[in-house]
Amino acid sequence: MENVEEILLDDFQIIKSVTSLCDNLEIWMTRLPASLRSIPIIHLAIPGSHNTMTYTINHDKNMGIDESPLLQFFGRCCSCIFKPIITNWFYNQQISVIEQLNGGIRYLDLRVATKSDSDSIYFIHGLYGAEITEPLQQINEWLSSHPFELLILDFQHFYSFSDDNHLQLIAKIKNIFNGKLCPFYNQFDHITLQWLSSEKYQLLIIYRNSVAKEFNELWSSGMWPTPWPNVTSSKELIQYLTKSIEIRSPNTGFISQCLLTPNSSYIMRNLCGNLHRNLSEKCRLAWFPWINSQKPGFRGINVVITDFVSDSDFLFSKTVIQRNALLVDHEEEIE
């Protein structure tokens, strides 16, 4: 890890006049220079967390309906043994959503599901997590106390969702975040941090279901592509990320997923392992130099996500945010 941090320090020295971009992760967008607050948000480098709400899952919760039949079978038949194993492999974040926001994360990856014995909606990844209301209310309270920060909430997957469930979730989103939701536009030219602040918008909701087109407050999948590498090899990951950036559209947002993903067979071969030890550390050694070789702006990186964002004092957030310095006039003063 020392080598990675030395590389980061060297990179900071190259543009040391703008290192204050990372001085306060809690309000890094607020403190951006005017030149960055006046460019489209799809040209900024924005750190995000993969499977944001997995800190709420544990092996006391029910087995999730989002996983393969094989994993569900073992979860039901050998729950006391297998559920702790599942938890180890599907636990992508160690800290709460508020701690993630305070650590600079501005994109949240959310997966939700219903239960047959409940009218509520829950976060999910391998196992069920928290009911969604309290975490969403916490996010809203955080936004109210950070009026110049922007969040992107990406509702990625819906499991066991009826039309009524979608209406229930959308109503809850609109009720909790009343007044903060940026309406959908089919282009991003004017959607800057400065414009969003002037309109008092703090939240973009990406809703990856066809129902999104019926609601002006929801952004469709097509406006925010998020290609999934789905590999366990660092070399394949970097090749995939690089190719994806090369062909990204200049007219939409873009999410780069800097993560390695275990499949069922990988987990079965490594039952005594866990995501953090087996894949996340290896992934970090790959994404760090890759991110530092990228530039935001036209056809550059935009939203970048990974697992365990708090590792090494939020090294990930700092690395992504720091790339915005490449867009700054070095003579411009940063407050």
mmCIF file of C-alpha atoms in Angstrom:
data_model
loop_
_atom_site.group_PDB
_atom_site.id
_atom_site.type_symbol
_atom_site.label_atom_id
_atom_site.label_comp_id
_atom_site.label_asym_id
_atom_site.label_seq_id
_atom_site.Cartn_x
_atom_site.Cartn_y
_atom_site.Cartn_z
ATOM 1 C CA MET A 1 0.000 0.000 0.000
ATOM 2 C CA GLU A 2 2.943 2.335 0.600
ATOM 3 C CA ASN A 3 3.765 2.297 -3.127
ATOM 4 C CA VAL A 4 0.237 3.342 -4.039
ATOM 5 C CA GLU A 5 0.313 6.245 -1.593
ATOM 6 C CA GLU A 6 3.725 7.338 -2.878
ATOM 7 C CA ILE A 7 2.306 7.451 -6.405
ATOM 8 C CA LEU A 8 -0.613 9.548 -5.162
ATOM 9 C CA LEU A 9 1.745 11.964 -3.390
ATOM 10 C CA ASP A 10 3.872 12.321 -6.521
ATOM 11 C CA ASP A 11 0.781 13.051 -8.590
ATOM 12 C CA PHE A 12 -0.347 15.689 -6.119
ATOM 13 C CA GLN A 13 3.045 17.371 -6.356
ATOM 14 C CA ILE A 14 2.624 17.804 -10.107
ATOM 15 C CA ILE A 15 -0.459 19.952 -9.542
ATOM 16 C CA LYS A 16 0.159 21.041 -5.961
ATOM 17 C CA SER A 17 -1.509 24.401 -6.572
ATOM 18 C CA VAL A 18 -4.878 22.654 -6.612
ATOM 19 C CA THR A 19 -4.503 19.980 -3.945
ATOM 20 C CA SER A 20 -7.135 21.791 -1.897
ATOM 21 C CA LEU A 21 -9.723 20.072 -4.088
ATOM 22 C CA CYS A 22 -9.400 17.183 -1.602
ATOM 23 C CA ASP A 23 -8.891 19.161 1.595
ATOM 24 C CA ASN A 24 -12.483 18.754 2.755
ATOM 25 C CA LEU A 25 -14.213 15.719 1.252
ATOM 26 C CA GLU A 26 -17.483 16.542 2.992
ATOM 27 C CA ILE A 27 -18.000 19.695 0.912
ATOM 28 C CA TRP A 28 -15.673 19.145 -2.031
ATOM 29 C CA MET A 29 -18.278 20.195 -4.595
ATOM 30 C CA THR A 30 -19.062 23.355 -2.654
ATOM 31 C CA ARG A 31 -15.378 24.308 -2.691
ATOM 32 C CA LEU A 32 -14.742 23.671 -6.377
ATOM 33 C CA PRO A 33 -13.514 26.724 -8.289
ATOM 34 C CA ALA A 34 -16.029 28.593 -10.421
ATOM 35 C CA SER A 35 -14.636 27.141 -13.650
ATOM 36 C CA LEU A 36 -15.531 23.619 -12.519
ATOM 37 C CA ARG A 37 -18.893 24.552 -11.076
ATOM 38 C CA SER A 38 -19.887 25.988 -14.458
ATOM 39 C CA ILE A 39 -19.167 22.946 -16.671
ATOM 40 C CA PRO A 40 -21.672 20.115 -17.279
ATOM 41 C CA ILE A 41 -21.629 17.538 -14.503
ATOM 42 C CA ILE A 42 -20.936 14.811 -17.083
ATOM 43 C CA HIS A 43 -17.495 16.400 -17.522
ATOM 44 C CA LEU A 44 -16.579 16.168 -13.832
ATOM 45 C CA ALA A 45 -14.859 13.219 -12.142
ATOM 46 C CA ILE A 46 -17.263 12.075 -9.408
ATOM 47 C CA PRO A 47 -16.572 9.240 -6.917
ATOM 48 C CA GLY A 48 -19.325 6.739 -6.162
ATOM 49 C CA SER A 49 -19.848 3.610 -4.092
ATOM 50 C CA HIS A 50 -20.781 0.209 -5.492
ATOM 51 C CA ASN A 51 -23.651 -1.495 -3.665
ATOM 52 C CA THR A 52 -23.878 1.472 -1.329
ATOM 53 C CA MET A 53 -26.274 -0.013 1.210
ATOM 54 C CA THR A 54 -24.637 -3.409 1.778
ATOM 55 C CA TYR A 55 -23.398 -2.237 5.159
ATOM 56 C CA THR A 56 -26.987 -2.931 6.279
ATOM 57 C CA ILE A 57 -26.955 -6.646 5.381
ATOM 58 C CA ASN A 58 -25.966 -9.400 7.807
ATOM 59 C CA HIS A 59 -26.405 -13.149 8.092
ATOM 60 C CA ASP A 60 -29.420 -12.721 10.376
ATOM 61 C CA LYS A 61 -31.382 -11.357 7.397
ATOM 62 C CA ASN A 62 -33.245 -13.511 4.873
ATOM 63 C CA MET A 63 -31.492 -14.876 1.798
ATOM 64 C CA GLY A 64 -31.962 -12.488 -1.111
ATOM 65 C CA ILE A 65 -33.985 -13.297 -4.219
ATOM 66 C CA ASP A 66 -31.381 -11.509 -6.370
ATOM 67 C CA GLU A 67 -28.893 -14.390 -6.382
ATOM 68 C CA SER A 68 -28.490 -17.593 -8.358
ATOM 69 C CA PRO A 69 -30.626 -20.649 -7.557
ATOM 70 C CA LEU A 70 -27.478 -22.440 -6.365
ATOM 71 C CA LEU A 71 -26.671 -19.811 -3.745
ATOM 72 C CA GLN A 72 -30.304 -19.583 -2.680
ATOM 73 C CA PHE A 73 -30.424 -23.361 -2.245
ATOM 74 C CA PHE A 74 -27.380 -23.421 0.034
ATOM 75 C CA GLY A 75 -28.696 -20.370 1.899
ATOM 76 C CA ARG A 76 -31.931 -22.177 2.699
ATOM 77 C CA CYS A 77 -30.554 -25.646 3.430
ATOM 78 C CA CYS A 78 -27.362 -24.703 5.275
ATOM 79 C CA SER A 79 -28.238 -21.239 6.539
ATOM 80 C CA CYS A 80 -26.193 -21.291 9.744
ATOM 81 C CA ILE A 81 -23.062 -22.139 7.773
ATOM 82 C CA PHE A 82 -23.682 -20.562 4.399
ATOM 83 C CA LYS A 83 -25.235 -17.199 5.285
ATOM 84 C CA PRO A 84 -22.031 -15.945 6.994
ATOM 85 C CA ILE A 85 -20.134 -16.969 3.849
ATOM 86 C CA ILE A 86 -22.597 -15.068 1.661
ATOM 87 C CA THR A 87 -22.244 -12.028 3.907
ATOM 88 C CA ASN A 88 -18.461 -12.079 3.466
ATOM 89 C CA TRP A 89 -18.803 -12.019 -0.320
ATOM 90 C CA PHE A 90 -21.714 -9.604 -0.751
ATOM 91 C CA TYR A 91 -20.653 -6.986 1.762
ATOM 92 C CA ASN A 92 -19.273 -4.176 -0.453
ATOM 93 C CA GLN A 93 -19.199 -1.222 1.946
ATOM 94 C CA GLN A 94 -18.143 -1.107 5.595
ATOM 95 C CA ILE A 95 -19.499 2.284 6.618
ATOM 96 C CA SER A 96 -22.869 4.022 6.687
ATOM 97 C CA VAL A 97 -24.218 6.101 3.830
ATOM 98 C CA ILE A 98 -23.670 9.307 5.810
ATOM 99 C CA GLU A 99 -20.027 8.392 6.405
ATOM 100 C CA GLN A 100 -19.708 7.698 2.693
ATOM 101 C CA LEU A 101 -21.145 11.120 1.845
ATOM 102 C CA ASN A 102 -18.820 12.792 4.333
ATOM 103 C CA GLY A 103 -15.984 10.917 2.625
ATOM 104 C CA GLY A 104 -16.730 12.520 -0.734
ATOM 105 C CA ILE A 105 -18.990 9.900 -2.345
ATOM 106 C CA ARG A 106 -21.597 11.548 -4.591
ATOM 107 C CA TYR A 107 -23.075 8.602 -6.502
ATOM 108 C CA LEU A 108 -24.998 5.847 -4.722
ATOM 109 C CA ASP A 109 -25.682 2.434 -6.287
ATOM 110 C CA LEU A 110 -28.975 1.083 -4.920
ATOM 111 C CA ARG A 111 -30.676 -2.305 -5.382
ATOM 112 C CA VAL A 112 -34.127 -2.884 -3.919
ATOM 113 C CA ALA A 113 -36.579 -5.745 -3.425
ATOM 114 C CA THR A 114 -39.876 -6.635 -1.808
ATOM 115 C CA LYS A 115 -40.699 -9.562 0.471
ATOM 116 C CA SER A 116 -43.688 -11.840 0.195
ATOM 117 C CA ASP A 117 -44.560 -11.270 3.859
ATOM 118 C CA SER A 118 -44.178 -7.481 3.920
ATOM 119 C CA ASP A 119 -45.519 -4.358 2.230
ATOM 120 C CA SER A 120 -42.172 -2.600 2.664
ATOM 121 C CA ILE A 121 -39.223 -2.217 0.298
ATOM 122 C CA TYR A 122 -35.706 -3.264 1.282
ATOM 123 C CA PHE A 123 -32.165 -2.865 0.058
ATOM 124 C CA ILE A 124 -30.708 -6.136 -1.138
ATOM 125 C CA HIS A 125 -27.507 -7.832 -2.260
ATOM 126 C CA GLY A 126 -27.284 -11.544 -1.611
ATOM 127 C CA LEU A 127 -29.138 -10.985 1.654
ATOM 128 C CA TYR A 128 -31.841 -8.510 2.560
ATOM 129 C CA GLY A 129 -30.695 -5.263 4.115
ATOM 130 C CA ALA A 130 -32.472 -2.339 5.739
ATOM 131 C CA GLU A 131 -35.940 -1.095 4.890
ATOM 132 C CA ILE A 132 -35.334 1.894 2.631
ATOM 133 C CA THR A 133 -37.148 4.720 4.435
ATOM 134 C CA GLU A 134 -34.689 5.654 7.184
ATOM 135 C CA PRO A 135 -31.541 5.631 5.002
ATOM 136 C CA LEU A 136 -33.278 7.783 2.385
ATOM 137 C CA GLN A 137 -34.407 10.209 5.079
ATOM 138 C CA GLN A 138 -30.833 10.373 6.379
ATOM 139 C CA ILE A 139 -29.629 11.239 2.871
ATOM 140 C CA ASN A 140 -32.237 13.996 2.620
ATOM 141 C CA GLU A 141 -31.190 15.471 5.965
ATOM 142 C CA TRP A 142 -27.565 15.414 4.852
ATOM 143 C CA LEU A 143 -28.460 17.258 1.664
ATOM 144 C CA SER A 144 -30.365 19.894 3.621
ATOM 145 C CA SER A 145 -27.253 20.596 5.675
ATOM 146 C CA HIS A 146 -25.003 20.636 2.578
ATOM 147 C CA PRO A 147 -26.979 22.873 0.187
ATOM 148 C CA PHE A 148 -24.321 23.154 -2.540
ATOM 149 C CA GLU A 149 -23.576 19.439 -2.892
ATOM 150 C CA LEU A 150 -25.103 17.179 -5.554
ATOM 151 C CA LEU A 151 -25.966 13.479 -5.248
ATOM 152 C CA ILE A 152 -26.801 10.948 -7.933
ATOM 153 C CA LEU A 153 -28.977 8.064 -6.706
ATOM 154 C CA ASP A 154 -29.010 5.157 -9.113
ATOM 155 C CA PHE A 155 -31.776 2.626 -8.561
ATOM 156 C CA GLN A 156 -30.005 -0.136 -10.452
ATOM 157 C CA HIS A 157 -32.092 -3.251 -9.893
ATOM 158 C CA PHE A 158 -35.617 -4.119 -8.743
ATOM 159 C CA TYR A 159 -36.451 -7.625 -7.515
ATOM 160 C CA SER A 160 -39.974 -8.972 -7.110
ATOM 161 C CA PHE A 161 -41.363 -5.582 -8.112
ATOM 162 C CA SER A 162 -44.900 -5.100 -9.390
ATOM 163 C CA ASP A 163 -46.243 -1.947 -11.031
ATOM 164 C CA ASP A 164 -47.733 -0.994 -7.667
ATOM 165 C CA ASN A 165 -44.347 -1.449 -5.991
ATOM 166 C CA HIS A 166 -42.784 0.955 -8.497
ATOM 167 C CA LEU A 167 -45.491 3.523 -7.807
ATOM 168 C CA GLN A 168 -44.958 3.027 -4.061
ATOM 169 C CA LEU A 169 -41.185 3.571 -4.352
ATOM 170 C CA ILE A 170 -41.466 6.588 -6.638
ATOM 171 C CA ALA A 171 -44.028 8.203 -4.335
ATOM 172 C CA LYS A 172 -41.669 7.689 -1.394
ATOM 173 C CA ILE A 173 -38.753 9.209 -3.308
ATOM 174 C CA LYS A 174 -40.786 12.253 -4.301
ATOM 175 C CA ASN A 175 -42.149 12.690 -0.776
ATOM 176 C CA ILE A 176 -38.772 12.404 0.996
ATOM 177 C CA PHE A 177 -36.776 14.548 -1.452
ATOM 178 C CA ASN A 178 -39.505 17.071 -2.223
ATOM 179 C CA GLY A 179 -38.065 20.117 -3.991
ATOM 180 C CA LYS A 180 -34.537 18.696 -4.384
ATOM 181 C CA LEU A 181 -35.099 16.511 -7.477
ATOM 182 C CA CYS A 182 -33.606 17.730 -10.741
ATOM 183 C CA PRO A 183 -36.119 17.018 -13.525
ATOM 184 C CA PHE A 184 -35.182 14.967 -16.556
ATOM 185 C CA TYR A 185 -33.607 16.653 -19.571
ATOM 186 C CA ASN A 186 -32.512 14.990 -22.787
ATOM 187 C CA GLN A 187 -29.217 16.896 -22.789
ATOM 188 C CA PHE A 188 -26.697 18.027 -20.173
ATOM 189 C CA ASP A 189 -25.322 21.276 -21.593
ATOM 190 C CA HIS A 190 -26.861 23.470 -18.896
ATOM 191 C CA ILE A 191 -26.747 20.980 -16.014
ATOM 192 C CA THR A 192 -23.838 22.353 -14.015
ATOM 193 C CA LEU A 193 -23.298 22.585 -10.286
ATOM 194 C CA GLN A 194 -23.831 26.328 -10.538
ATOM 195 C CA TRP A 195 -27.172 25.932 -12.345
ATOM 196 C CA LEU A 196 -28.318 23.172 -9.990
ATOM 197 C CA SER A 197 -27.563 25.370 -6.973
ATOM 198 C CA SER A 198 -29.444 28.304 -8.500
ATOM 199 C CA GLU A 199 -32.499 26.059 -8.939
ATOM 200 C CA LYS A 200 -31.995 24.449 -5.496
ATOM 201 C CA TYR A 201 -31.743 21.003 -7.102
ATOM 202 C CA GLN A 202 -29.457 18.586 -5.258
ATOM 203 C CA LEU A 203 -30.450 15.174 -6.494
ATOM 204 C CA LEU A 204 -30.580 13.240 -9.753
ATOM 205 C CA ILE A 205 -32.550 9.990 -9.589
ATOM 206 C CA ILE A 206 -31.605 7.363 -12.164
ATOM 207 C CA TYR A 207 -34.393 4.795 -12.359
ATOM 208 C CA ARG A 208 -33.483 1.790 -14.497
ATOM 209 C CA ASN A 209 -36.969 0.666 -15.370
ATOM 210 C CA SER A 210 -39.285 1.608 -18.221
ATOM 211 C CA VAL A 211 -41.642 3.310 -15.760
ATOM 212 C CA ALA A 212 -39.105 6.162 -15.558
ATOM 213 C CA LYS A 213 -40.421 7.697 -18.781
ATOM 214 C CA GLU A 214 -43.740 8.410 -17.044
ATOM 215 C CA PHE A 215 -42.182 10.658 -14.374
ATOM 216 C CA ASN A 216 -40.409 13.931 -15.027
ATOM 217 C CA GLU A 217 -38.299 13.535 -11.860
ATOM 218 C CA LEU A 218 -36.623 10.305 -13.023
ATOM 219 C CA TRP A 219 -33.641 9.881 -15.343
ATOM 220 C CA SER A 220 -33.590 6.922 -17.715
ATOM 221 C CA SER A 221 -30.833 4.327 -18.060
ATOM 222 C CA GLY A 222 -29.888 5.610 -21.501
ATOM 223 C CA MET A 223 -28.727 8.922 -20.059
ATOM 224 C CA TRP A 224 -26.351 7.195 -17.629
ATOM 225 C CA PRO A 225 -24.727 4.063 -19.147
ATOM 226 C CA THR A 226 -23.025 1.838 -16.567
ATOM 227 C CA PRO A 227 -21.206 -1.032 -18.304
ATOM 228 C CA TRP A 228 -20.358 -3.897 -15.937
ATOM 229 C CA PRO A 229 -16.940 -5.574 -16.304
ATOM 230 C CA ASN A 230 -18.046 -8.813 -14.556
ATOM 231 C CA VAL A 231 -14.494 -10.183 -14.295
ATOM 232 C CA THR A 232 -12.127 -11.412 -11.561
ATOM 233 C CA SER A 233 -8.945 -10.530 -13.470
ATOM 234 C CA SER A 234 -7.289 -7.137 -12.924
ATOM 235 C CA LYS A 235 -5.869 -7.173 -16.445
ATOM 236 C CA GLU A 236 -9.282 -7.828 -17.978
ATOM 237 C CA LEU A 237 -10.799 -5.117 -15.777
ATOM 238 C CA ILE A 238 -8.391 -2.441 -16.987
ATOM 239 C CA GLN A 239 -8.851 -3.482 -20.613
ATOM 240 C CA TYR A 240 -12.616 -3.258 -20.201
ATOM 241 C CA LEU A 241 -12.547 0.127 -18.447
ATOM 242 C CA THR A 242 -10.233 1.597 -21.072
ATOM 243 C CA LYS A 243 -12.303 0.336 -23.996
ATOM 244 C CA SER A 244 -15.519 1.582 -22.391
ATOM 245 C CA ILE A 245 -14.148 5.114 -22.010
ATOM 246 C CA GLU A 246 -12.893 5.115 -25.594
ATOM 247 C CA ILE A 247 -16.389 4.490 -26.949
ATOM 248 C CA ARG A 248 -18.429 6.505 -24.434
ATOM 249 C CA SER A 249 -20.954 8.948 -25.818
ATOM 250 C CA PRO A 250 -20.094 12.632 -25.302
ATOM 251 C CA ASN A 251 -23.770 13.442 -24.735
ATOM 252 C CA THR A 252 -24.563 11.337 -21.668
ATOM 253 C CA GLY A 253 -23.258 10.671 -18.203
ATOM 254 C CA PHE A 254 -21.058 7.616 -17.767
ATOM 255 C CA ILE A 255 -20.286 5.267 -14.891
ATOM 256 C CA SER A 256 -16.986 3.358 -14.782
ATOM 257 C CA GLN A 257 -17.190 0.343 -12.473
ATOM 258 C CA CYS A 258 -13.744 -0.223 -10.957
ATOM 259 C CA LEU A 259 -14.509 -3.550 -9.333
ATOM 260 C CA LEU A 260 -13.902 -7.272 -9.544
ATOM 261 C CA THR A 261 -16.955 -9.508 -9.284
ATOM 262 C CA PRO A 262 -16.990 -13.071 -7.909
ATOM 263 C CA ASN A 263 -19.396 -15.516 -9.531
ATOM 264 C CA SER A 264 -20.873 -18.568 -7.814
ATOM 265 C CA SER A 265 -18.046 -20.877 -8.818
ATOM 266 C CA TYR A 266 -15.413 -18.405 -7.591
ATOM 267 C CA ILE A 267 -17.136 -18.186 -4.209
ATOM 268 C CA MET A 268 -17.410 -21.965 -3.955
ATOM 269 C CA ARG A 269 -13.665 -22.256 -4.602
ATOM 270 C CA ASN A 270 -12.910 -19.666 -1.923
ATOM 271 C CA LEU A 271 -15.431 -20.413 0.820
ATOM 272 C CA CYS A 272 -13.055 -19.268 3.552
ATOM 273 C CA GLY A 273 -12.271 -16.002 1.788
ATOM 274 C CA ASN A 274 -14.086 -12.703 1.467
ATOM 275 C CA LEU A 275 -14.545 -9.959 -1.092
ATOM 276 C CA HIS A 276 -12.234 -7.509 0.620
ATOM 277 C CA ARG A 277 -9.254 -9.820 1.043
ATOM 278 C CA ASN A 278 -9.538 -11.850 -2.159
ATOM 279 C CA LEU A 279 -10.577 -9.253 -4.724
ATOM 280 C CA SER A 280 -10.870 -5.703 -3.387
ATOM 281 C CA GLU A 281 -7.200 -5.296 -2.476
ATOM 282 C CA LYS A 282 -6.149 -6.666 -5.875
ATOM 283 C CA CYS A 283 -8.647 -4.369 -7.546
ATOM 284 C CA ARG A 284 -7.305 -1.292 -5.775
ATOM 285 C CA LEU A 285 -3.818 -1.925 -7.098
ATOM 286 C CA ALA A 286 -5.364 -1.936 -10.571
ATOM 287 C CA TRP A 287 -7.784 0.991 -10.373
ATOM 288 C CA PHE A 288 -5.368 3.420 -8.763
ATOM 289 C CA PRO A 289 -2.960 3.750 -11.690
ATOM 290 C CA TRP A 290 -5.830 3.499 -14.177
ATOM 291 C CA ILE A 291 -7.752 6.411 -12.637
ATOM 292 C CA ASN A 292 -4.555 8.425 -12.435
ATOM 293 C CA SER A 293 -4.008 7.898 -16.156
ATOM 294 C CA GLN A 294 -7.463 9.278 -17.002
ATOM 295 C CA LYS A 295 -8.734 12.796 -17.524
ATOM 296 C CA PRO A 296 -12.281 14.084 -16.984
ATOM 297 C CA GLY A 297 -13.955 16.390 -19.456
ATOM 298 C CA PHE A 298 -15.237 15.694 -22.976
ATOM 299 C CA ARG A 299 -15.227 11.883 -23.507
ATOM 300 C CA GLY A 300 -13.258 11.434 -20.283
ATOM 301 C CA ILE A 301 -14.107 9.720 -17.023
ATOM 302 C CA ASN A 302 -17.232 10.856 -15.228
ATOM 303 C CA VAL A 303 -18.675 8.826 -12.341
ATOM 304 C CA VAL A 304 -16.241 6.192 -11.050
ATOM 305 C CA ILE A 305 -17.306 3.588 -8.479
ATOM 306 C CA THR A 306 -15.663 0.879 -6.412
ATOM 307 C CA ASP A 307 -16.036 -1.299 -3.308
ATOM 308 C CA PHE A 308 -14.896 -0.386 0.236
ATOM 309 C CA VAL A 309 -14.574 3.327 -0.477
ATOM 310 C CA SER A 310 -13.324 4.168 3.026
ATOM 311 C CA ASP A 311 -10.104 2.128 2.704
ATOM 312 C CA SER A 312 -6.872 4.044 3.363
ATOM 313 C CA ASP A 313 -8.683 7.161 4.564
ATOM 314 C CA PHE A 314 -10.863 7.448 1.448
ATOM 315 C CA LEU A 315 -7.993 7.114 -0.978
ATOM 316 C CA PHE A 316 -10.523 6.328 -3.713
ATOM 317 C CA SER A 317 -12.517 9.547 -3.289
ATOM 318 C CA LYS A 318 -9.354 11.625 -3.167
ATOM 319 C CA THR A 319 -7.958 9.970 -6.274
ATOM 320 C CA VAL A 320 -11.114 10.541 -8.339
ATOM 321 C CA ILE A 321 -11.759 14.108 -7.138
ATOM 322 C CA GLN A 322 -8.126 15.054 -7.719
ATOM 323 C CA ARG A 323 -8.472 14.314 -11.443
ATOM 324 C CA ASN A 324 -10.651 17.421 -11.743
ATOM 325 C CA ALA A 325 -7.537 19.482 -11.144
ATOM 326 C CA LEU A 326 -6.561 18.734 -14.732
ATOM 327 C CA LEU A 327 -9.489 20.917 -15.842
ATOM 328 C CA VAL A 328 -8.513 23.879 -13.676
ATOM 329 C CA ASP A 329 -6.593 26.911 -14.839
ATOM 330 C CA HIS A 330 -3.623 26.749 -12.460
ATOM 331 C CA GLU A 331 -3.751 30.527 -12.065
ATOM 332 C CA GLU A 332 -7.287 30.319 -10.706
ATOM 333 C CA GLU A 333 -7.519 30.699 -6.965
ATOM 334 C CA ILE A 334 -9.344 27.962 -5.070
ATOM 335 C CA GLU A 335 -11.174 29.123 -1.986
#
